[in-house]
Amino acid sequence: MTCKGIALVTGASVGFGREITCRLVRDGYKVIAAARRKEKLEQLVAQFPESIYPVVMDMMDTKGVEQSINQLPTEWQNIDILVNNAGLALGVDPIPNISLPSWDQMVQTNIVGLIHLTQYIIGGMIKRQKGHVISLGSIAGTYPYPGGNVYGATKAFVAQFMLNLKTDLLGTPIRVTNIEPGLCGGTEFSEVRLKDHEKAKDVYAGTQPLTAQDIAETVSWVVGLPAHVNINRIEMMPVCQAPAGVAVSRKK
């Protein structure tokens, strides 16, 4: 199969990132798989030895991220697709009770790391007049819910950043897409957020949530559209989910 181009996927070791990486390889791309866990990346390389270039990367370390990009081998430097997938939610406590370090980690990973990496990559895309930046947002950036606080705010930032990025790139052929999933199971998301296996299972009890494969399919579809078509944003939910109603507190 002829190589269609080079993609960089962050958070590539598990969940959305792993499925997106595998799908893009099957679609004909070579993928720079970036994540913190080296052993997970090695598993991807074993599965696709000719198509994966592993990079150990922590999105909280912006200097390290920049160094990793600058040290890519020549044949991997012309990145055509950037998938900003790495991100996390920590806790569901209300604002008065949440840990400030948890807030800082979400902001540093979901916002600062994402915008820095995008800045490092976008110059090459502009120079080559070719590229597609995709970010994994969330419906939490649109619909507030108890305990969503800073996590939701980071995803609202991503949504607006991506719209502004598209505006700044007007007049270029570079495409910009924000994908905003709702309830999605089969990943580490709730395990990381709640730090409790049983509570994480309860999040999906009695539902048929979206899957990481659904997200990978969506990325594949967006990337595969004709070059003149730009999908600004996709909001997606499982059929068991709907936007919540406006909450009202009533005195008893």
CSV table of C-alpha atoms in Angstrom, one decimal:
chain,number,residue,atom,x,y,z
A,1,MET,CA,0.0,0.0,0.0
A,2,THR,CA,1.3,3.5,-0.9
A,3,CYS,CA,1.9,5.6,2.1
A,4,LYS,CA,-0.7,8.4,2.3
A,5,GLY,CA,1.3,10.6,4.7
A,6,ILE,CA,2.6,11.0,8.2
A,7,ALA,CA,0.3,11.3,11.2
A,8,LEU,CA,1.1,12.2,14.8
A,9,VAL,CA,-1.3,10.9,17.5
A,10,THR,CA,-0.8,11.8,21.1
A,11,GLY,CA,-2.0,9.5,23.9
A,12,ALA,CA,-1.5,6.7,21.4
A,13,SER,CA,-0.8,3.9,23.9
A,14,VAL,CA,-4.4,3.2,25.0
A,15,GLY,CA,-8.1,4.0,24.4
A,16,PHE,CA,-9.0,6.5,21.7
A,17,GLY,CA,-5.3,7.1,20.8
A,18,ARG,CA,-4.5,3.4,20.2
A,19,GLU,CA,-7.6,2.8,18.1
A,20,ILE,CA,-7.0,6.0,16.1
A,21,THR,CA,-3.4,5.0,15.5
A,22,CYS,CA,-4.3,1.5,14.4
A,23,ARG,CA,-7.1,2.8,12.1
A,24,LEU,CA,-4.8,5.4,10.4
A,25,VAL,CA,-2.2,2.7,9.8
A,26,ARG,CA,-4.9,0.5,8.2
A,27,ASP,CA,-5.9,3.5,6.1
A,28,GLY,CA,-2.4,3.8,4.7
A,29,TYR,CA,-0.7,6.3,7.0
A,30,LYS,CA,2.6,6.0,8.9
A,31,VAL,CA,2.0,7.1,12.5
A,32,ILE,CA,4.2,8.8,15.1
A,33,ALA,CA,2.7,7.2,18.2
A,34,ALA,CA,3.3,9.5,21.2
A,35,ALA,CA,2.5,8.5,24.8
A,36,ARG,CA,4.1,8.3,28.2
A,37,ARG,CA,4.2,4.5,28.6
A,38,LYS,CA,7.1,3.1,26.6
A,39,GLU,CA,6.0,-0.5,27.0
A,40,LYS,CA,2.6,0.2,25.5
A,41,LEU,CA,4.2,1.9,22.5
A,42,GLU,CA,6.5,-1.1,22.0
A,43,GLN,CA,3.3,-3.2,21.7
A,44,LEU,CA,2.1,-1.0,18.9
A,45,VAL,CA,5.5,-1.2,17.1
A,46,ALA,CA,5.4,-5.0,17.4
A,47,GLN,CA,1.9,-5.0,15.7
A,48,PHE,CA,2.9,-2.5,12.9
A,49,PRO,CA,6.7,-2.6,12.7
A,50,GLU,CA,6.9,-0.8,9.4
A,51,SER,CA,4.3,1.9,10.1
A,52,ILE,CA,4.8,3.1,13.7
A,53,TYR,CA,7.5,5.4,15.1
A,54,PRO,CA,7.2,5.5,18.9
A,55,VAL,CA,7.9,8.7,20.9
A,56,VAL,CA,7.8,8.7,24.7
A,57,MET,CA,6.1,12.1,25.4
A,58,ASP,CA,4.5,13.7,28.4
A,59,MET,CA,2.2,16.5,27.4
A,60,MET,CA,2.9,18.3,30.7
A,61,ASP,CA,6.6,18.7,29.7
A,62,THR,CA,6.3,21.2,26.9
A,63,LYS,CA,10.1,21.5,26.6
A,64,GLY,CA,10.3,17.8,26.2
A,65,VAL,CA,7.5,17.8,23.7
A,66,GLU,CA,9.4,20.4,21.6
A,67,GLN,CA,12.6,18.4,21.8
A,68,SER,CA,10.8,15.2,20.7
A,69,ILE,CA,9.5,17.0,17.6
A,70,ASN,CA,12.8,18.5,16.8
A,71,GLN,CA,14.5,15.2,17.0
A,72,LEU,CA,12.3,13.3,14.7
A,73,PRO,CA,14.1,11.5,11.9
A,74,THR,CA,14.0,13.3,8.6
A,75,GLU,CA,11.6,10.8,7.0
A,76,TRP,CA,9.1,11.4,9.8
A,77,GLN,CA,9.2,15.2,10.0
A,78,ASN,CA,6.6,16.2,7.4
A,79,ILE,CA,3.5,15.6,9.6
A,80,ASP,CA,0.3,15.7,7.5
A,81,ILE,CA,-2.2,14.9,10.3
A,82,LEU,CA,-1.9,15.9,14.0
A,83,VAL,CA,-4.4,14.2,16.3
A,84,ASN,CA,-4.4,16.0,19.7
A,85,ASN,CA,-5.9,13.1,21.7
A,86,ALA,CA,-3.9,13.1,24.9
A,87,GLY,CA,-6.0,14.5,27.8
A,88,LEU,CA,-7.6,13.6,31.1
A,89,ALA,CA,-10.2,14.3,33.7
A,90,LEU,CA,-9.4,14.1,37.4
A,91,GLY,CA,-12.1,13.9,40.1
A,92,VAL,CA,-15.8,14.9,40.2
A,93,ASP,CA,-15.7,16.9,43.4
A,94,PRO,CA,-17.4,20.3,43.3
A,95,ILE,CA,-15.2,23.4,43.0
A,96,PRO,CA,-14.8,24.1,46.7
A,97,ASN,CA,-13.5,20.6,47.4
A,98,ILE,CA,-11.3,19.7,44.4
A,99,SER,CA,-7.5,19.4,44.6
A,100,LEU,CA,-5.7,22.4,43.0
A,101,PRO,CA,-2.9,20.1,41.7
A,102,SER,CA,-5.6,18.1,39.8
A,103,TRP,CA,-6.8,21.3,38.2
A,104,ASP,CA,-3.3,22.3,37.2
A,105,GLN,CA,-2.6,18.8,35.7
A,106,MET,CA,-5.8,19.0,33.6
A,107,VAL,CA,-5.0,22.6,32.4
A,108,GLN,CA,-1.4,21.7,31.6
A,109,THR,CA,-2.3,18.5,29.7
A,110,ASN,CA,-5.6,19.4,28.0
A,111,ILE,CA,-4.7,23.0,27.2
A,112,VAL,CA,-1.1,24.0,27.5
A,113,GLY,CA,0.4,20.8,26.0
A,114,LEU,CA,-2.1,20.8,23.2
A,115,ILE,CA,-1.6,24.4,22.1
A,116,HIS,CA,2.2,24.1,22.3
A,117,LEU,CA,2.3,20.9,20.2
A,118,THR,CA,0.0,22.4,17.7
A,119,GLN,CA,2.2,25.4,17.4
A,120,TYR,CA,5.3,23.2,16.9
A,121,ILE,CA,3.6,21.3,14.1
A,122,ILE,CA,1.5,24.0,12.3
A,123,GLY,CA,4.4,25.9,10.8
A,124,GLY,CA,5.5,22.9,8.7
A,125,MET,CA,1.9,22.4,7.5
A,126,ILE,CA,1.7,26.0,6.4
A,127,LYS,CA,5.1,25.8,4.6
A,128,ARG,CA,4.0,22.6,2.7
A,129,GLN,CA,0.4,23.9,2.3
A,130,LYS,CA,-0.9,20.6,3.5
A,131,GLY,CA,-2.3,19.3,6.8
A,132,HIS,CA,-5.1,18.5,9.1
A,133,VAL,CA,-5.3,19.3,12.8
A,134,ILE,CA,-7.8,17.2,14.8
A,135,SER,CA,-8.5,17.6,18.5
A,136,LEU,CA,-10.5,15.3,20.8
A,137,GLY,CA,-12.7,17.6,22.7
A,138,SER,CA,-15.8,16.6,24.6
A,139,ILE,CA,-19.5,17.4,25.1
A,140,ALA,CA,-18.3,18.5,28.5
A,141,GLY,CA,-17.1,21.7,26.8
A,142,THR,CA,-20.7,22.5,25.9
A,143,TYR,CA,-22.9,21.0,28.5
A,144,PRO,CA,-22.1,21.6,32.2
A,145,TYR,CA,-22.7,18.8,34.7
A,146,PRO,CA,-21.9,18.4,38.5
A,147,GLY,CA,-18.2,17.8,38.9
A,148,GLY,CA,-17.3,18.8,35.4
A,149,ASN,CA,-15.9,22.2,36.4
A,150,VAL,CA,-12.3,22.6,35.2
A,151,TYR,CA,-12.3,19.5,32.9
A,152,GLY,CA,-15.3,20.9,31.1
A,153,ALA,CA,-13.7,24.3,30.9
A,154,THR,CA,-10.5,22.9,29.3
A,155,LYS,CA,-12.7,21.2,26.6
A,156,ALA,CA,-14.5,24.5,26.1
A,157,PHE,CA,-11.1,26.1,25.5
A,158,VAL,CA,-10.2,23.4,23.0
A,159,ALA,CA,-13.4,24.0,21.1
A,160,GLN,CA,-12.8,27.7,20.8
A,161,PHE,CA,-9.1,27.3,20.1
A,162,MET,CA,-9.9,25.1,17.2
A,163,LEU,CA,-12.4,27.5,15.7
A,164,ASN,CA,-9.9,30.3,16.1
A,165,LEU,CA,-7.1,28.2,14.6
A,166,LYS,CA,-9.3,27.5,11.5
A,167,THR,CA,-10.0,31.3,11.2
A,168,ASP,CA,-6.2,32.0,11.4
A,169,LEU,CA,-5.6,29.5,8.7
A,170,LEU,CA,-8.2,30.9,6.3
A,171,GLY,CA,-6.7,31.1,2.9
A,172,THR,CA,-4.7,27.9,3.4
A,173,PRO,CA,-5.8,24.3,2.5
A,174,ILE,CA,-5.1,23.2,6.1
A,175,ARG,CA,-8.1,21.6,7.7
A,176,VAL,CA,-9.1,21.9,11.4
A,177,THR,CA,-11.6,19.6,13.2
A,178,ASN,CA,-12.8,19.2,16.8
A,179,ILE,CA,-14.4,15.9,17.7
A,180,GLU,CA,-16.6,16.1,20.8
A,181,PRO,CA,-17.7,12.7,22.1
A,182,GLY,CA,-20.2,12.0,24.9
A,183,LEU,CA,-20.4,8.9,27.0
A,184,CYS,CA,-17.7,6.6,25.8
A,185,GLY,CA,-16.7,3.3,27.4
A,186,GLY,CA,-13.9,0.8,27.1
A,187,THR,CA,-11.1,3.2,27.9
A,188,GLU,CA,-9.2,4.3,31.0
A,189,PHE,CA,-10.9,7.6,31.2
A,190,SER,CA,-13.2,6.9,34.2
A,191,GLU,CA,-10.6,4.7,35.9
A,192,VAL,CA,-8.2,7.7,35.9
A,193,ARG,CA,-10.9,10.2,36.8
A,194,LEU,CA,-12.4,8.3,39.7
A,195,LYS,CA,-9.5,6.1,40.8
A,196,ASP,CA,-12.0,3.4,41.7
A,197,HIS,CA,-12.7,0.4,39.5
A,198,GLU,CA,-16.2,-0.2,40.7
A,199,LYS,CA,-17.2,3.5,40.5
A,200,ALA,CA,-15.8,3.6,37.0
A,201,LYS,CA,-17.9,0.5,36.0
A,202,ASP,CA,-21.0,2.2,37.4
A,203,VAL,CA,-20.6,5.1,35.0
A,204,TYR,CA,-21.6,2.8,32.1
A,205,ALA,CA,-24.0,0.5,33.9
A,206,GLY,CA,-27.1,-0.1,31.9
A,207,THR,CA,-25.8,1.8,28.8
A,208,GLN,CA,-24.4,1.1,25.4
A,209,PRO,CA,-21.8,3.9,25.2
A,210,LEU,CA,-19.7,5.0,22.3
A,211,THR,CA,-16.5,3.0,21.9
A,212,ALA,CA,-12.9,4.0,21.0
A,213,GLN,CA,-13.5,2.2,17.7
A,214,ASP,CA,-16.4,4.6,17.0
A,215,ILE,CA,-14.0,7.6,17.6
A,216,ALA,CA,-11.3,6.1,15.4
A,217,GLU,CA,-14.0,5.5,12.6
A,218,THR,CA,-15.0,9.2,12.9
A,219,VAL,CA,-11.3,10.4,12.6
A,220,SER,CA,-10.9,8.1,9.6
A,221,TRP,CA,-14.0,9.6,7.9
A,222,VAL,CA,-13.0,13.2,8.6
A,223,VAL,CA,-9.5,12.6,7.2
A,224,GLY,CA,-10.7,10.7,4.2
A,225,LEU,CA,-13.1,13.4,2.9
A,226,PRO,CA,-12.1,15.4,-0.2
A,227,ALA,CA,-9.4,18.0,0.5
A,228,HIS,CA,-11.8,20.9,0.0
A,229,VAL,CA,-14.2,19.7,2.7
A,230,ASN,CA,-13.5,20.9,6.3
A,231,ILE,CA,-15.6,19.5,9.2
A,232,ASN,CA,-15.4,22.2,11.9
A,233,ARG,CA,-16.8,20.1,14.8
A,234,ILE,CA,-18.6,16.9,15.4
A,235,GLU,CA,-20.7,16.4,18.5
A,236,MET,CA,-21.5,12.7,19.0
A,237,MET,CA,-23.4,10.8,21.7
A,238,PRO,CA,-24.6,7.2,22.1
A,239,VAL,CA,-28.4,6.9,21.6
A,240,CYS,CA,-28.8,6.3,25.3
A,241,GLN,CA,-27.6,9.9,26.0
A,242,ALA,CA,-29.1,13.3,25.4
A,243,PRO,CA,-28.2,16.9,26.4
A,244,ALA,CA,-29.3,17.4,30.0
A,245,GLY,CA,-32.1,19.8,31.0
A,246,VAL,CA,-31.6,23.0,32.9
A,247,ALA,CA,-31.2,22.3,36.6
A,248,VAL,CA,-33.5,24.0,39.1
A,249,SER,CA,-32.9,24.0,42.9
A,250,ARG,CA,-36.2,23.9,44.8
A,251,LYS,CA,-36.7,24.7,48.5
A,252,LYS,CA,-38.5,22.1,50.5
